[in-house]
Short mmCIF file of C-alpha atoms in Angstrom, two decimals:
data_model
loop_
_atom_site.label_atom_id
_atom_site.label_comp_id
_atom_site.label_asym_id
_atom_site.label_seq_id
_atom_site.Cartn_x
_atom_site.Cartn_y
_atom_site.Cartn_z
CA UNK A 21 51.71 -47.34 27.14
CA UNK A 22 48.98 -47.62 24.66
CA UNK A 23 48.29 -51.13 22.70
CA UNK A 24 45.76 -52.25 19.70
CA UNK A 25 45.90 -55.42 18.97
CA UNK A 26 43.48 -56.82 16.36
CA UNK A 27 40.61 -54.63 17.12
CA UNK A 28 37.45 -54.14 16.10
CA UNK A 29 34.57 -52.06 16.70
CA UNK A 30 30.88 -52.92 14.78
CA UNK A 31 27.70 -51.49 16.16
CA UNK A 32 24.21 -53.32 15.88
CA UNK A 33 23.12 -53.62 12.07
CA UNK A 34 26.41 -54.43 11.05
CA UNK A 35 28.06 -51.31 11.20
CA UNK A 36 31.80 -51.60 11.61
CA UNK A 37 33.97 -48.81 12.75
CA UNK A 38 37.19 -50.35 13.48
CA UNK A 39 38.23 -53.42 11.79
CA UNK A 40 41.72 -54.96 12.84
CA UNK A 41 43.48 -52.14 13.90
CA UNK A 42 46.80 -53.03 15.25
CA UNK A 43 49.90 -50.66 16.89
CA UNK A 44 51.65 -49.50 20.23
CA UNK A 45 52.35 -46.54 21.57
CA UNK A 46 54.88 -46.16 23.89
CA UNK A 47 55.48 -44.11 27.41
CA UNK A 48 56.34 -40.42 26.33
CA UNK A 49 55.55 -40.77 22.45
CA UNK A 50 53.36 -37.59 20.84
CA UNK A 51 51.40 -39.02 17.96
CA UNK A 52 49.09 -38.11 15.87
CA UNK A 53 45.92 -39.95 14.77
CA UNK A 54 44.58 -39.26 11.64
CA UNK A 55 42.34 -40.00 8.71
CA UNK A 56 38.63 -38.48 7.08
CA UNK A 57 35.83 -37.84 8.87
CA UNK A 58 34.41 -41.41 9.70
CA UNK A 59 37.77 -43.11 9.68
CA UNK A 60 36.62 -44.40 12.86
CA UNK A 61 39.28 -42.07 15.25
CA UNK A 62 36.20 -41.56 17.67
CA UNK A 63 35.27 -44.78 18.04
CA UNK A 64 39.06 -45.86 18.67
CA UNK A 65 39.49 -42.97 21.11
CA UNK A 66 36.00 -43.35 23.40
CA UNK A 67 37.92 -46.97 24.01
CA UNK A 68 40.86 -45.61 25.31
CA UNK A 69 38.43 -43.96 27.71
CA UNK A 70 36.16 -46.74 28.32
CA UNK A 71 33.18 -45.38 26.55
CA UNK A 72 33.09 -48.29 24.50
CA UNK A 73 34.61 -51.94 24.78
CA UNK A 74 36.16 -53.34 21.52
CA UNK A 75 33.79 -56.13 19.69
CA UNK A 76 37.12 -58.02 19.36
CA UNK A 77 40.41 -57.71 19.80
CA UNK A 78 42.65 -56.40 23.08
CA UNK A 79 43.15 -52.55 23.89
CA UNK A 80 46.27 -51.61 26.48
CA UNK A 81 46.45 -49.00 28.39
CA UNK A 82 48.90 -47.77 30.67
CA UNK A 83 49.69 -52.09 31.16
CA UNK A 84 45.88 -52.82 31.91
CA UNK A 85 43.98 -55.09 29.56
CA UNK A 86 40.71 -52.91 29.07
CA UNK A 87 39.00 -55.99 28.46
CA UNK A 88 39.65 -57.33 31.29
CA UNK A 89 39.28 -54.51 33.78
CA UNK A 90 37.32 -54.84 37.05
CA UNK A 91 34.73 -51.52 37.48
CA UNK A 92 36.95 -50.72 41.28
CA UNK A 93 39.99 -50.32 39.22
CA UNK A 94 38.43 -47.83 35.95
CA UNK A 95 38.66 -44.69 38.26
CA UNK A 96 42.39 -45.11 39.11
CA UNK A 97 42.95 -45.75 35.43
CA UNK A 98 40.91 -42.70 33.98
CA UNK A 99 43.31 -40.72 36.62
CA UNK A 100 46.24 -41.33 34.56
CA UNK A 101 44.16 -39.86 31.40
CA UNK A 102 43.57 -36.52 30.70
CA UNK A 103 41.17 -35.83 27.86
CA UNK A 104 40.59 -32.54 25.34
CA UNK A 105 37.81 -32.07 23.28
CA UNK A 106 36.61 -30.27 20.07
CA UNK A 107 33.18 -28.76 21.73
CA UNK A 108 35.17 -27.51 24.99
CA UNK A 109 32.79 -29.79 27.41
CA UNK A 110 32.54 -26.65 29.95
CA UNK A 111 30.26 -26.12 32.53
CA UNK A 112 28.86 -22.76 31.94
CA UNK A 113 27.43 -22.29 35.82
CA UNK A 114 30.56 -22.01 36.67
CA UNK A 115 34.13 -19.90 36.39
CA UNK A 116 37.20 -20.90 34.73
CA UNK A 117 38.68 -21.50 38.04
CA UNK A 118 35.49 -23.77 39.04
CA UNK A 119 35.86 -25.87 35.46
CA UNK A 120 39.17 -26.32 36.25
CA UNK A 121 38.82 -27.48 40.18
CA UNK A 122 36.44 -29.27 39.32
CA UNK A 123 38.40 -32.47 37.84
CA UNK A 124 40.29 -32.18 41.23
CA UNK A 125 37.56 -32.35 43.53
CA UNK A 126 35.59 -34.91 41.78
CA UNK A 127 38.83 -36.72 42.86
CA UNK A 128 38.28 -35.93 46.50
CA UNK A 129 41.61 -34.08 47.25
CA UNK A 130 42.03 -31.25 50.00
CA UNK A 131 40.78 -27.62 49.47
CA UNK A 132 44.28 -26.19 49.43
CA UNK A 133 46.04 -28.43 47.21
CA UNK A 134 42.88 -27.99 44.85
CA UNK A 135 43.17 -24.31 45.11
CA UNK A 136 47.01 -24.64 44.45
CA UNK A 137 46.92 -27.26 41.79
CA UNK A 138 44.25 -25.51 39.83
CA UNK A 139 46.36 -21.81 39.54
CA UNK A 140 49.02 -23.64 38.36
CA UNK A 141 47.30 -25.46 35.48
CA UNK A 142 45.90 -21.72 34.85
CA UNK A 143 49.13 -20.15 34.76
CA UNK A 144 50.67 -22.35 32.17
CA UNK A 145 47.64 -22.27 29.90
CA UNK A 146 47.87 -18.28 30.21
CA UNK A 147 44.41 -17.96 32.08
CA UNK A 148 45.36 -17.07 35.58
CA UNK A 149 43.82 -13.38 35.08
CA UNK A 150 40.77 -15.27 33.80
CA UNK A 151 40.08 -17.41 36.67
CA UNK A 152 37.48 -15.68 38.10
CA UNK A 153 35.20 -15.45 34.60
CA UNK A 154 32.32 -17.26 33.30
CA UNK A 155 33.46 -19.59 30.05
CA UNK A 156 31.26 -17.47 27.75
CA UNK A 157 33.19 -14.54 28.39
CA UNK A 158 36.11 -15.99 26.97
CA UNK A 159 37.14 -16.16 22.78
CA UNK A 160 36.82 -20.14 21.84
CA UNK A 161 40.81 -20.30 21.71
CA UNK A 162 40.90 -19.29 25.26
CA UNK A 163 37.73 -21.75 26.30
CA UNK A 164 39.92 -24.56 24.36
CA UNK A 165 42.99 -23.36 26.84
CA UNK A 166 40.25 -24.10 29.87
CA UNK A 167 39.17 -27.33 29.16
CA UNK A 168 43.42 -28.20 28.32
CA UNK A 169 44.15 -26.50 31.83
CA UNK A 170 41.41 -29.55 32.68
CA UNK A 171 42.97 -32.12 31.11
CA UNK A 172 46.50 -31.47 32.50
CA UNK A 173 45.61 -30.45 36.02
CA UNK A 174 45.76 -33.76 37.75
CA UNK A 175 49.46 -34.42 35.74
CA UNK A 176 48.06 -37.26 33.99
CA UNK A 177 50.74 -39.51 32.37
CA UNK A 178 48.35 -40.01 29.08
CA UNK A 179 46.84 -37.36 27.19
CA UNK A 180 43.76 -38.04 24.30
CA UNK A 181 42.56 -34.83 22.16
CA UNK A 182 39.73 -35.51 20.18
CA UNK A 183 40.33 -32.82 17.00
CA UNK A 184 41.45 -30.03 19.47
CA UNK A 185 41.51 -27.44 17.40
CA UNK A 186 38.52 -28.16 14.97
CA UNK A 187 36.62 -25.07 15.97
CA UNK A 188 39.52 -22.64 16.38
CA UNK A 189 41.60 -19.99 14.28
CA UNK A 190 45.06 -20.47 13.31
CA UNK A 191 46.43 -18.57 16.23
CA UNK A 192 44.45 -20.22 18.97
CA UNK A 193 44.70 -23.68 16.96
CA UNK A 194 48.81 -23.14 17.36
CA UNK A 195 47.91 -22.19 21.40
CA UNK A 196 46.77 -25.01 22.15
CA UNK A 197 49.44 -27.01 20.40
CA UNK A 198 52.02 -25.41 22.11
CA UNK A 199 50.22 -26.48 25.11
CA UNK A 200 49.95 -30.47 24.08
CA UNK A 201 53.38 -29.88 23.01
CA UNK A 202 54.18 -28.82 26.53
CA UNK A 203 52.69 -31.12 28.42
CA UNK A 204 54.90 -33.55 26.15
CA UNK A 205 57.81 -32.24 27.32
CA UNK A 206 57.07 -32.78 30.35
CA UNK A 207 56.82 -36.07 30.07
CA UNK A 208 52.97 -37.16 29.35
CA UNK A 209 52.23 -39.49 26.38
CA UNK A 210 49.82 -37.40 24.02
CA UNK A 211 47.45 -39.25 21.40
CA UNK A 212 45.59 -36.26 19.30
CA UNK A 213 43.12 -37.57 16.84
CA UNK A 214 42.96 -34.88 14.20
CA UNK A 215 42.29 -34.79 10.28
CA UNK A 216 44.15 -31.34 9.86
CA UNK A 217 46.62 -31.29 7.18
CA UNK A 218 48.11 -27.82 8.02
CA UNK A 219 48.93 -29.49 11.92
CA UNK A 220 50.08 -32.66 10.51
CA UNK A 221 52.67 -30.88 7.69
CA UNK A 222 54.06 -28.87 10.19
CA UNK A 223 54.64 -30.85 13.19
CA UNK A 224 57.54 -33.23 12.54
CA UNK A 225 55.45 -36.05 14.57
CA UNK A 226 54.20 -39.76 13.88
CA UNK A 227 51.16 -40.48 12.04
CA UNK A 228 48.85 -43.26 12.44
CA UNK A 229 46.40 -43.11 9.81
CA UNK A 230 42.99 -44.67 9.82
CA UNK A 231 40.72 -44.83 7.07
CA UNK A 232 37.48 -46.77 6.25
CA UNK A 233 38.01 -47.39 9.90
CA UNK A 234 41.24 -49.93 9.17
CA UNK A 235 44.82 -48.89 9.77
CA UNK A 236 46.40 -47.62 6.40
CA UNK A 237 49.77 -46.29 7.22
CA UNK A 238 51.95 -45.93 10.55
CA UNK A 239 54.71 -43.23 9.78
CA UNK A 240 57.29 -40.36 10.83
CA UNK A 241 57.32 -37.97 8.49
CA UNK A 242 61.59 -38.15 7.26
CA UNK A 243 61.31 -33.76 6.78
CA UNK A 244 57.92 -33.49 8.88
CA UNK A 245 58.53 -29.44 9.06
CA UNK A 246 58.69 -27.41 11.58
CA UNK A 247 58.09 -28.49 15.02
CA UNK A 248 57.85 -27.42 18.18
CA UNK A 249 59.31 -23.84 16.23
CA UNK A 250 55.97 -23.94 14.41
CA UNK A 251 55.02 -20.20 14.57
CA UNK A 252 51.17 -19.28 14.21
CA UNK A 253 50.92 -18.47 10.44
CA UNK A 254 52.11 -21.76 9.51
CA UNK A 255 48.52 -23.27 10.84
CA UNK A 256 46.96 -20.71 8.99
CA UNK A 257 45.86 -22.30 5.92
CA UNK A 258 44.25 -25.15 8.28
CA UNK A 259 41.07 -23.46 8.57
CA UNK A 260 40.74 -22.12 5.46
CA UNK A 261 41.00 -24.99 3.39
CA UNK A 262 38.46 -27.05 6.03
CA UNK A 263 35.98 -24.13 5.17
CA UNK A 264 35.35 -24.69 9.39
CA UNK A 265 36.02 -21.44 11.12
CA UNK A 266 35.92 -17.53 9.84
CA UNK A 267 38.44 -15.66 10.91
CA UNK A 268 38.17 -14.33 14.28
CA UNK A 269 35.03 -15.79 14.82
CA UNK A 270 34.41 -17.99 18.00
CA UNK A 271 31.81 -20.66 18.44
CA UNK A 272 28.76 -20.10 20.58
CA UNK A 273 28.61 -23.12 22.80
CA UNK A 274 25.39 -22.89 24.77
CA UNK A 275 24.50 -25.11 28.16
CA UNK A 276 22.94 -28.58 27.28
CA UNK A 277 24.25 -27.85 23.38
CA UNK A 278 28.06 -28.18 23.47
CA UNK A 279 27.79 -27.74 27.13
CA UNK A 280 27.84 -30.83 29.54
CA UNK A 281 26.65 -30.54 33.27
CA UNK A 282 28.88 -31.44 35.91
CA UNK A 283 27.65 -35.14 36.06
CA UNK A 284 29.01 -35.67 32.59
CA UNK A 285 32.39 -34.03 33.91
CA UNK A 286 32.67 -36.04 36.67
CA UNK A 287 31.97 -39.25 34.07
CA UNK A 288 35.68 -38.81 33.03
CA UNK A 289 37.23 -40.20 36.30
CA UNK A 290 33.83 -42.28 37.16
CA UNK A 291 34.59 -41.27 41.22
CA UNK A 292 32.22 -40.78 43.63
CA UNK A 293 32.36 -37.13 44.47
CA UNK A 294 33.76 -35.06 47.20
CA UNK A 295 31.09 -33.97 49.12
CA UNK A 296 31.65 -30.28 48.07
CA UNK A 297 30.72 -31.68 44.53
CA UNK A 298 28.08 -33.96 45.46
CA UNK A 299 25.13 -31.42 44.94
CA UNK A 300 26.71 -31.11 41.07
CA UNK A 301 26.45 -34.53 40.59
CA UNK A 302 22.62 -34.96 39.14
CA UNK A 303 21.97 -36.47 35.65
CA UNK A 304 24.24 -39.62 35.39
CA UNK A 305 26.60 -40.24 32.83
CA UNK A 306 27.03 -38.96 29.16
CA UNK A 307 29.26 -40.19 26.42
CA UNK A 308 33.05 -38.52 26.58
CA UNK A 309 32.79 -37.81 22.81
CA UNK A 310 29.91 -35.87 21.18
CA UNK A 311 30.22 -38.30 18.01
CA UNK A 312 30.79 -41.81 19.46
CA UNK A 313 27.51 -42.35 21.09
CA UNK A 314 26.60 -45.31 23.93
CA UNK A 315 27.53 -49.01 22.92
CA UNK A 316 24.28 -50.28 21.53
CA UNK A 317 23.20 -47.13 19.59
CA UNK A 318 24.41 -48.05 16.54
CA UNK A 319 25.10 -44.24 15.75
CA UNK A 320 28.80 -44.18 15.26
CA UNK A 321 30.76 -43.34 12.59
CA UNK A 322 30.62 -45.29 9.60
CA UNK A 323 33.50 -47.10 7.58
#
């Protein structure tokens, strides 16, 4: 489903953030990818995506060399992918219903199969009641659920979360687990790039481990805790002992900070719009991940 093969990843002056990284992950798999800050999990996820192209080696996704892709075929591939990230991405224009649709219609499908398709993705991330709201309205656990109901709504067969629950509390953290754990179930292949220790003690899943930005250990934990029975408390030392979130507190994500405009949205699955999205569609592209910036920029993180 997913295949590294000797890659590598150096930006101009000589900055390497990947160095021969090498392993396979196969159809219906939930793994985690770990390692510090600066391991280089970014970098390795923004080429899953096509954000960036390997400096050497191959990437596999899905049975397509991504080095050898042709640009007609990336928007069928970044179909099959749905994607979750730490700063929410949502457009703050809209409602929860619109953020949600809005991966659908980018895609050109019909109004009611949009309409239907989107509920559904609501209901199972517990926001149907919330459809009609603006994002800010909503705590950051339940903005997280949004841009997860996002990321499953088009039943992609690959799912990549980029540190998913780096802003959250331990009870929305677990949420949104449950969620990834759900969509595993149902048969999706999930790739979550996180660095949190509480996650990774309690969920009895494999580890890939990056540091420095080389591989350093591919593992199953033999007594990896306890799983999909993980009940909210035992995330609760996560945030704590990252010093990242208070208690009950929610991030403020404002428009243009945290915030992406539909353009960047639409980026994800690189289609030309429906035309009920076309007026949406102004900007051009950003990058997928707020730390792996444009190939070229020599900004990334740093082995």
């Amino acid at each position: 489903m997913i295949e590294l093969d000797a890659v590598g990843k150096c930006w101009p002056g000589d900055i390497w953030a990947l160095r021969d990284v090498s392993f396979k992950v196969d159809r219906g798999e939930f793994v985690f990818l770990t390692g510090p800050s600066g391991a280089g999990k970014s970098t390795l996820l923004s080429m899953l995506t096509l954000q960036s192209r390997p400096s050497c080696g191959r990437v596999v996704v899905d049975g397509v060399d991504l080095g050898r892709i042709s640009s007609a075929r990336v928007p069928e591939l970044r179909r099959r992918v749905g994607v979750v990230f730490q700063g929410f991405r949502l457009l703050y224009d809209r409602t929860v219903f619109e953020n949600v649709a809005f991966a659908l219609r980018v895609m050109g499908l019909p109004e009611r199969e949009i309409r239907t398709e989107t509920l559904a993705a609501l209901e199972r991330c517990d926001l149907k009641e919330k459809a009609g709201l603006n994002p800010r309205k909503l705590s950051g656990g339940e903005q997280q659920r949004v841009a997860v109901a996002r990321a499953i709504v088009h039943d992609p067969g690959i799912i990549l979360a980029d540190e998913p629950t780096g802003n959250l509390d331990a009870d929305s953290a677990w949420s949104v687990f449950r969620l990834l754990l759900d969509a595993h179930e149902r048969g999706a292949t999930v790739l979550v790039a996180t660095h949190n220790q509480g996650v990774l003690g309690a969920l009895a899943k494999r580890r890939i481990v990056l540091r420095g930005g080389r591989l350093e250990s591919d593992s199953v934990p033999e007594d990896g805790g306890l799983d999909e029975e993980l009940p909210p408390p035992a995330v609760a030392g996560v945030a704590a002992r990252g010093g990242r979130v208070e208690s009950g507190s929610a991030p403020t994500v404002e428009a243009g900070s945290g915030g992406i405009i539909a353009s960047d949205l639409a980026s994800i699955f690189d289609e030309a719009p429906a035309p009920q999205a076309e007026a949406a569609l102004q900007d051009g592209l950003a990058a997928l991940f707020e730390d792996a910036p444009p190939a070229g920029s020599g900004a990334e993180e740093q082995p």
